[in-house]
Short mmCIF file of N, CA and C in Angstrom, two decimals:
data_model
loop_
_atom_site.label_atom_id
_atom_site.label_comp_id
_atom_site.label_asym_id
_atom_site.label_seq_id
_atom_site.Cartn_x
_atom_site.Cartn_y
_atom_site.Cartn_z
N MET A 228 -75.48 -34.02 -2.04
CA MET A 228 -74.89 -33.50 -0.36
C MET A 228 -74.10 -34.32 -0.56
N VAL A 229 -73.17 -33.97 0.02
CA VAL A 229 -71.56 -34.52 -0.39
C VAL A 229 -70.97 -34.78 1.27
N THR A 230 -71.09 -35.95 2.17
CA THR A 230 -70.18 -35.64 3.02
C THR A 230 -68.81 -35.86 3.26
N ILE A 231 -67.77 -35.32 3.98
CA ILE A 231 -66.85 -35.38 3.89
C ILE A 231 -66.69 -36.24 5.57
N ASP A 232 -65.80 -37.69 5.74
CA ASP A 232 -65.34 -38.49 6.79
C ASP A 232 -63.87 -37.47 6.90
N VAL A 233 -64.38 -36.65 8.32
CA VAL A 233 -62.76 -36.72 8.98
C VAL A 233 -61.41 -37.95 9.24
N ARG A 234 -61.93 -38.75 9.15
CA ARG A 234 -61.41 -40.10 9.61
C ARG A 234 -60.61 -40.10 8.65
N THR A 235 -61.41 -40.07 7.30
CA THR A 235 -60.99 -40.11 6.36
C THR A 235 -59.66 -39.61 5.58
N THR A 236 -60.08 -38.23 5.26
CA THR A 236 -59.72 -37.04 4.62
C THR A 236 -58.31 -36.54 5.31
N LEU A 237 -58.11 -37.05 7.14
CA LEU A 237 -56.62 -36.88 7.26
C LEU A 237 -56.12 -37.98 7.21
N ILE A 238 -56.42 -39.30 7.22
CA ILE A 238 -55.43 -39.86 6.26
C ILE A 238 -55.22 -39.64 5.30
N TRP A 239 -55.67 -38.77 4.18
CA TRP A 239 -55.60 -38.85 3.08
C TRP A 239 -53.71 -37.42 2.97
N LEU A 240 -54.73 -36.67 4.57
CA LEU A 240 -53.58 -35.80 4.91
C LEU A 240 -52.15 -35.65 5.13
N LEU A 241 -52.46 -37.17 5.95
CA LEU A 241 -51.12 -38.43 6.59
C LEU A 241 -50.27 -38.53 5.59
N LEU A 242 -50.63 -39.22 4.14
CA LEU A 242 -50.19 -40.27 3.26
C LEU A 242 -49.76 -39.00 1.84
N ALA A 243 -50.45 -37.47 2.05
CA ALA A 243 -49.48 -36.49 1.75
C ALA A 243 -48.45 -35.60 1.32
N ALA A 244 -48.65 -36.15 3.33
CA ALA A 244 -47.15 -35.02 3.99
C ALA A 244 -45.81 -36.32 3.67
N LEU A 245 -46.33 -37.92 3.82
CA LEU A 245 -45.91 -38.60 4.12
C LEU A 245 -44.40 -38.81 2.47
N VAL A 246 -45.36 -38.59 2.00
CA VAL A 246 -45.17 -39.01 0.03
C VAL A 246 -44.25 -37.00 -0.29
N VAL A 247 -44.99 -35.78 0.31
CA VAL A 247 -43.69 -35.00 0.64
C VAL A 247 -42.44 -35.19 1.52
N LEU A 248 -42.53 -35.74 2.33
CA LEU A 248 -41.52 -35.67 3.91
C LEU A 248 -40.80 -36.93 2.77
N VAL A 249 -40.82 -37.97 2.31
CA VAL A 249 -39.66 -38.97 1.42
C VAL A 249 -39.03 -38.09 0.21
N ILE A 250 -39.86 -37.35 -0.69
CA ILE A 250 -39.75 -37.00 -1.38
C ILE A 250 -37.81 -35.80 -0.79
N PHE A 251 -38.56 -34.76 0.28
CA PHE A 251 -38.07 -34.39 0.58
C PHE A 251 -36.15 -35.00 1.02
N LEU A 252 -36.82 -36.21 1.62
CA LEU A 252 -35.54 -36.38 2.12
C LEU A 252 -34.47 -37.35 0.82
N ILE A 253 -34.98 -37.68 -0.15
CA ILE A 253 -34.76 -38.59 -1.88
C ILE A 253 -33.78 -36.55 -1.72
N VAL A 254 -34.45 -35.85 -1.50
CA VAL A 254 -33.53 -34.77 -2.23
C VAL A 254 -31.76 -34.60 -1.47
N ALA A 255 -32.51 -34.14 0.35
CA ALA A 255 -31.09 -33.97 1.51
C ALA A 255 -30.41 -35.10 0.48
N VAL A 256 -30.95 -36.47 0.64
CA VAL A 256 -29.68 -37.31 -0.13
C VAL A 256 -28.73 -37.56 -0.68
N LYS A 257 -29.76 -37.26 -1.97
CA LYS A 257 -28.82 -37.18 -3.06
C LYS A 257 -27.72 -35.84 -3.22
N ASN A 258 -27.95 -35.23 -1.58
CA ASN A 258 -27.14 -33.96 -1.62
C ASN A 258 -26.29 -33.76 -1.22
N LEU A 259 -26.42 -34.80 0.01
CA LEU A 259 -26.05 -35.24 0.85
C LEU A 259 -23.85 -35.81 0.14
N VAL A 260 -25.02 -36.73 -0.39
CA VAL A 260 -24.21 -37.47 -1.20
C VAL A 260 -23.10 -36.84 -2.42
N THR A 261 -23.57 -36.36 -3.38
CA THR A 261 -22.60 -35.01 -4.08
C THR A 261 -21.98 -34.86 -2.62
N THR A 262 -22.28 -34.17 -1.82
CA THR A 262 -21.08 -32.86 -0.12
C THR A 262 -19.93 -33.89 0.44
N ILE A 263 -20.12 -34.77 0.00
CA ILE A 263 -19.22 -36.29 0.43
C ILE A 263 -18.55 -36.05 0.15
N LYS A 264 -19.12 -36.96 -2.06
CA LYS A 264 -17.93 -36.55 -2.89
C LYS A 264 -16.85 -35.18 -2.78
N LYS A 265 -17.17 -34.15 -3.32
CA LYS A 265 -16.54 -33.10 -2.63
C LYS A 265 -15.98 -32.85 -1.25
N THR A 266 -16.18 -33.10 -0.78
CA THR A 266 -15.46 -33.96 0.59
C THR A 266 -13.89 -34.48 -0.06
N ASN A 267 -13.94 -35.52 0.17
CA ASN A 267 -13.06 -36.83 -0.53
C ASN A 267 -12.28 -36.31 -0.73
N LYS A 268 -12.66 -35.47 -2.25
CA LYS A 268 -11.88 -34.62 -3.05
C LYS A 268 -10.67 -34.03 -2.40
N ILE A 269 -11.16 -32.88 -1.95
CA ILE A 269 -11.10 -32.55 -0.93
C ILE A 269 -9.61 -32.48 0.17
N LEU A 270 -9.76 -33.84 0.73
CA LEU A 270 -9.11 -34.60 1.40
C LEU A 270 -7.76 -35.37 0.80
N GLU A 271 -8.14 -35.51 -0.10
CA GLU A 271 -7.26 -36.24 -1.13
C GLU A 271 -6.30 -35.23 -1.31
N ASP A 272 -6.79 -33.98 -1.68
CA ASP A 272 -5.58 -32.67 -2.31
C ASP A 272 -4.91 -32.57 -0.48
N VAL A 273 -5.47 -32.68 0.11
CA VAL A 273 -4.66 -32.08 1.56
C VAL A 273 -3.41 -32.94 1.80
N SER A 274 -4.10 -34.34 1.50
CA SER A 274 -3.26 -36.21 1.34
C SER A 274 -1.90 -35.07 0.82
N VAL A 275 -2.40 -35.11 0.43
CA VAL A 275 -0.85 -34.45 -0.88
C VAL A 275 -0.25 -34.11 -0.13
N VAL A 276 -1.04 -32.94 -0.12
CA VAL A 276 0.26 -30.86 0.43
C VAL A 276 0.32 -31.49 1.57
N SER A 277 0.34 -32.41 1.69
CA SER A 277 0.76 -32.83 4.25
C SER A 277 2.06 -33.81 2.84
N ASP A 278 1.42 -34.83 2.43
CA ASP A 278 2.81 -35.49 2.52
C ASP A 278 3.82 -34.32 1.74
N VAL A 279 4.26 -33.63 0.67
CA VAL A 279 4.97 -32.16 0.51
C VAL A 279 5.70 -31.83 1.28
N ALA A 280 3.97 -31.75 2.06
CA ALA A 280 4.71 -30.50 3.30
C ALA A 280 5.88 -31.40 3.95
N ALA A 281 6.09 -32.97 4.19
CA ALA A 281 6.25 -33.92 5.53
C ALA A 281 7.73 -33.56 4.60
N LYS A 282 7.99 -34.09 3.78
CA LYS A 282 8.95 -34.41 2.76
C LYS A 282 10.15 -32.96 3.14
N LYS A 283 8.85 -31.90 3.08
CA LYS A 283 10.18 -30.24 2.76
C LYS A 283 10.82 -30.32 3.77
N ALA A 284 10.02 -30.48 5.32
CA ALA A 284 10.00 -30.49 6.91
C ALA A 284 11.59 -31.50 6.99
N VAL A 285 11.76 -33.16 6.64
CA VAL A 285 12.68 -33.76 6.76
C VAL A 285 13.82 -32.91 6.27
N GLU A 286 14.26 -32.72 4.95
CA GLU A 286 14.75 -32.23 3.64
C GLU A 286 15.70 -30.84 4.95
N ILE A 287 14.50 -29.90 5.11
CA ILE A 287 15.07 -28.65 5.75
C ILE A 287 16.02 -28.92 7.77
N ASP A 288 15.01 -29.96 8.26
CA ASP A 288 15.61 -30.61 8.80
C ASP A 288 17.33 -31.30 9.15
N GLY A 289 17.03 -31.31 7.66
CA GLY A 289 18.95 -32.38 7.51
C GLY A 289 19.38 -31.06 7.44
N ILE A 290 19.87 -30.06 6.47
CA ILE A 290 19.87 -29.06 5.65
C ILE A 290 20.40 -28.23 7.25
N ILE A 291 19.01 -27.90 8.64
CA ILE A 291 20.29 -27.17 9.60
C ILE A 291 20.21 -27.80 10.69
N GLY A 292 20.68 -29.04 10.39
CA GLY A 292 21.42 -29.54 11.30
C GLY A 292 23.26 -30.61 11.20
N ASP A 293 23.48 -29.60 9.62
CA ASP A 293 24.54 -29.57 9.29
C ASP A 293 25.12 -27.66 9.27
N VAL A 294 23.90 -27.15 9.14
CA VAL A 294 24.37 -25.73 9.24
C VAL A 294 24.88 -25.54 11.17
N GLN A 295 24.24 -26.40 11.81
CA GLN A 295 24.13 -26.12 12.93
C GLN A 295 25.82 -26.25 12.90
N GLY A 296 25.55 -27.78 12.37
CA GLY A 296 27.61 -27.70 13.35
C GLY A 296 28.49 -27.49 12.55
N ALA A 297 27.31 -26.62 11.36
CA ALA A 297 28.89 -25.72 11.14
C ALA A 297 29.05 -24.79 11.90
N VAL A 298 27.42 -23.57 11.98
CA VAL A 298 28.51 -22.14 13.05
C VAL A 298 28.18 -23.21 14.21
N SER A 299 28.89 -24.46 14.63
CA SER A 299 28.65 -24.70 16.05
C SER A 299 30.80 -24.80 16.07
N ASP A 300 30.69 -25.22 14.67
CA ASP A 300 32.07 -26.04 14.93
C ASP A 300 33.10 -23.79 14.30
N ILE A 301 32.18 -23.44 13.14
CA ILE A 301 33.04 -21.32 13.48
C ILE A 301 33.48 -21.32 14.73
N ALA A 302 32.50 -21.57 15.51
CA ALA A 302 32.11 -20.75 16.80
C ALA A 302 33.65 -21.37 17.61
N GLU A 303 33.83 -22.46 17.68
CA GLU A 303 35.44 -22.78 18.16
C GLU A 303 36.36 -22.78 17.13
N ALA A 304 36.41 -22.10 16.18
CA ALA A 304 37.98 -22.38 15.02
C ALA A 304 37.66 -20.60 15.19
N VAL A 305 37.02 -19.90 16.03
CA VAL A 305 37.30 -18.80 16.22
C VAL A 305 37.96 -18.10 17.85
N ARG A 306 37.83 -19.59 18.69
CA ARG A 306 37.73 -19.46 19.98
C ARG A 306 39.34 -19.60 19.67
N GLY A 307 39.50 -19.95 18.57
CA GLY A 307 41.09 -21.42 19.16
C GLY A 307 40.49 -23.23 18.85
N THR A 308 39.62 -23.25 18.43
CA THR A 308 40.24 -24.36 19.62
C THR A 308 39.60 -25.75 18.12
N SER A 309 39.51 -25.16 17.14
CA SER A 309 39.53 -26.63 15.74
C SER A 309 39.33 -25.47 14.80
N THR A 310 40.06 -25.59 13.51
CA THR A 310 40.10 -25.39 12.04
C THR A 310 39.79 -25.91 10.93
N ILE A 311 39.86 -27.31 10.72
CA ILE A 311 39.57 -28.25 9.68
C ILE A 311 38.38 -28.76 10.22
N GLY A 312 37.94 -28.99 11.18
CA GLY A 312 35.96 -29.39 11.02
C GLY A 312 35.47 -28.48 10.73
N ALA A 313 35.79 -26.83 11.24
CA ALA A 313 35.08 -25.75 10.37
C ALA A 313 34.96 -25.92 9.05
N VAL A 314 35.71 -25.74 8.51
CA VAL A 314 36.01 -25.99 7.39
C VAL A 314 34.67 -26.98 6.97
N ALA A 315 35.51 -28.08 7.17
CA ALA A 315 34.27 -29.25 6.29
C ALA A 315 33.05 -29.25 6.99
N ASN A 316 32.70 -28.70 7.55
CA ASN A 316 31.20 -29.34 8.06
C ASN A 316 30.82 -27.24 7.76
N VAL A 317 31.07 -26.65 7.29
CA VAL A 317 31.01 -24.69 6.57
C VAL A 317 30.70 -26.40 5.12
N VAL A 318 31.34 -26.28 4.52
CA VAL A 318 31.79 -27.24 3.26
C VAL A 318 30.04 -28.28 2.72
N LYS A 319 30.18 -28.67 3.79
CA LYS A 319 28.78 -29.63 4.12
C LYS A 319 27.57 -29.02 3.76
N ALA A 320 27.25 -28.33 4.65
CA ALA A 320 26.52 -27.44 5.18
C ALA A 320 26.02 -26.45 3.22
N ALA A 321 26.39 -25.70 3.47
CA ALA A 321 26.78 -25.60 1.28
C ALA A 321 26.12 -26.00 0.97
N GLY A 322 27.04 -27.00 0.92
CA GLY A 322 26.84 -28.56 -0.34
C GLY A 322 24.80 -28.91 -0.12
N SER A 323 24.35 -29.06 0.91
CA SER A 323 23.08 -29.35 1.47
C SER A 323 22.23 -28.38 1.19
N ILE A 324 22.73 -26.93 0.84
CA ILE A 324 21.96 -26.76 0.77
C ILE A 324 21.54 -25.87 -0.59
N ALA A 325 22.68 -26.40 -1.75
CA ALA A 325 22.81 -25.52 -2.76
C ALA A 325 22.09 -27.65 -3.68
N SER A 326 21.96 -28.17 -3.24
CA SER A 326 20.85 -29.94 -2.88
C SER A 326 19.98 -29.32 -3.01
N THR A 327 19.48 -29.42 -2.41
CA THR A 327 17.94 -28.80 -2.12
C THR A 327 18.38 -27.53 -3.76
N VAL A 328 18.77 -26.48 -3.68
CA VAL A 328 17.72 -24.80 -3.96
C VAL A 328 17.59 -26.30 -5.45
N LYS A 329 18.94 -26.96 -5.58
CA LYS A 329 18.83 -27.33 -7.37
C LYS A 329 18.10 -28.25 -7.04
N GLN A 330 16.87 -28.57 -6.49
CA GLN A 330 16.60 -30.59 -6.69
C GLN A 330 14.71 -29.41 -6.71
N ASN A 331 15.06 -27.92 -6.07
CA ASN A 331 13.94 -27.55 -6.03
C ASN A 331 13.48 -26.92 -6.95
N ARG A 332 14.87 -26.49 -7.57
CA ARG A 332 14.77 -25.84 -9.22
C ARG A 332 14.06 -26.73 -10.25
N GLU A 333 14.47 -28.25 -10.40
CA GLU A 333 13.82 -29.62 -10.76
C GLU A 333 12.49 -29.82 -11.29
N GLU A 334 12.23 -29.63 -9.89
CA GLU A 334 10.74 -30.31 -8.90
C GLU A 334 9.50 -28.48 -9.66
N SER A 335 10.48 -27.53 -9.62
CA SER A 335 9.29 -26.22 -10.92
C SER A 335 9.19 -26.59 -11.98
N LYS A 336 11.18 -27.18 -12.51
CA LYS A 336 10.96 -26.35 -13.95
C LYS A 336 9.26 -28.20 -13.84
N ASN A 337 9.25 -29.38 -13.62
CA ASN A 337 8.72 -30.12 -13.69
C ASN A 337 7.43 -30.23 -13.85
N GLU A 338 7.05 -29.42 -13.07
CA GLU A 338 5.46 -28.79 -12.79
C GLU A 338 5.61 -27.93 -14.15
N ASP A 339 6.29 -27.05 -13.94
CA ASP A 339 5.56 -26.05 -15.08
C ASP A 339 5.08 -26.95 -16.44
N LYS A 340 6.40 -27.20 -16.86
CA LYS A 340 6.21 -28.33 -17.98
C LYS A 340 4.81 -28.79 -17.83
N ASP A 341 4.63 -29.95 -16.67
CA ASP A 341 2.97 -30.86 -16.34
C ASP A 341 2.43 -29.74 -16.86
N ALA A 342 2.07 -28.49 -16.32
CA ALA A 342 1.03 -27.45 -16.45
C ALA A 342 1.47 -26.37 -17.37
N ALA A 343 2.22 -26.60 -17.95
CA ALA A 343 2.20 -25.83 -19.49
C ALA A 343 1.00 -26.92 -20.17
N PRO A 344 0.20 -26.49 -21.76
CA PRO A 344 -0.96 -26.53 -22.12
C PRO A 344 0.23 -26.76 -23.23
N LYS A 345 -0.39 -27.67 -23.75
CA LYS A 345 0.62 -28.62 -24.93
C LYS A 345 0.64 -27.34 -26.47
N LYS A 346 1.09 -27.04 -27.84
CA LYS A 346 0.60 -25.81 -28.49
C LYS A 346 0.66 -26.62 -29.45
N LYS A 347 -0.44 -26.52 -30.67
CA LYS A 347 -0.92 -27.41 -31.64
C LYS A 347 0.10 -25.84 -33.01
N ASN A 348 0.54 -26.82 -34.08
CA ASN A 348 1.34 -26.44 -34.48
C ASN A 348 0.15 -25.69 -35.20
N ARG A 349 0.48 -24.46 -35.67
CA ARG A 349 -1.04 -24.31 -36.60
C ARG A 349 0.23 -23.40 -37.86
N LYS A 350 -0.10 -23.47 -39.03
CA LYS A 350 0.35 -22.40 -40.79
C LYS A 350 -0.66 -21.03 -40.02
N LYS A 351 0.91 -19.90 -40.46
CA LYS A 351 -0.17 -18.96 -40.80
C LYS A 351 -1.00 -18.78 -42.49
N LYS A 352 -1.72 -18.05 -42.06
CA LYS A 352 -2.64 -18.25 -43.23
C LYS A 352 -1.92 -16.74 -43.80
N ARG A 353 -1.65 -16.41 -45.44
CA ARG A 353 -1.05 -14.95 -45.65
C ARG A 353 -1.74 -14.62 -47.39
#
C-alpha cells in the first residue's frame, strides 16, 4: 500500500510553483530589457529630431525679426516718415530668406546623397 504524506506533497507542489515563478520572472526580465533597449533607440531619435527643430526655430526667429523690421519700415515709408531704412530692411529680410532657403536645399541634397544606395558598376552581357 502506498501512503502519501500531505505535508511532503505540499512542499513539492510549492517548490514546483516556485520553479515556474522563477522561469516566468526570467522571461519577463528578458522582455523588459529588450523593451528598454528599443525605448532608448526611440529616445535618441527623438533627441536628434528635437535638436533639428530647435535649430530651425532659431533660424526662423531671425528671419521673422528681419521681416518684421522690414514691414514696419515699409509702413513708415508709406506714411512718409522714412524711405532709406525701409529699403535696407527689405533687402536684409530678402537676404535672410534666401540664405535659409539655400541652406535648406544644401541640407536636402546632402541627406539625399547619404541616403542613396551606392550603385555597382555592372557590365551588360550581350
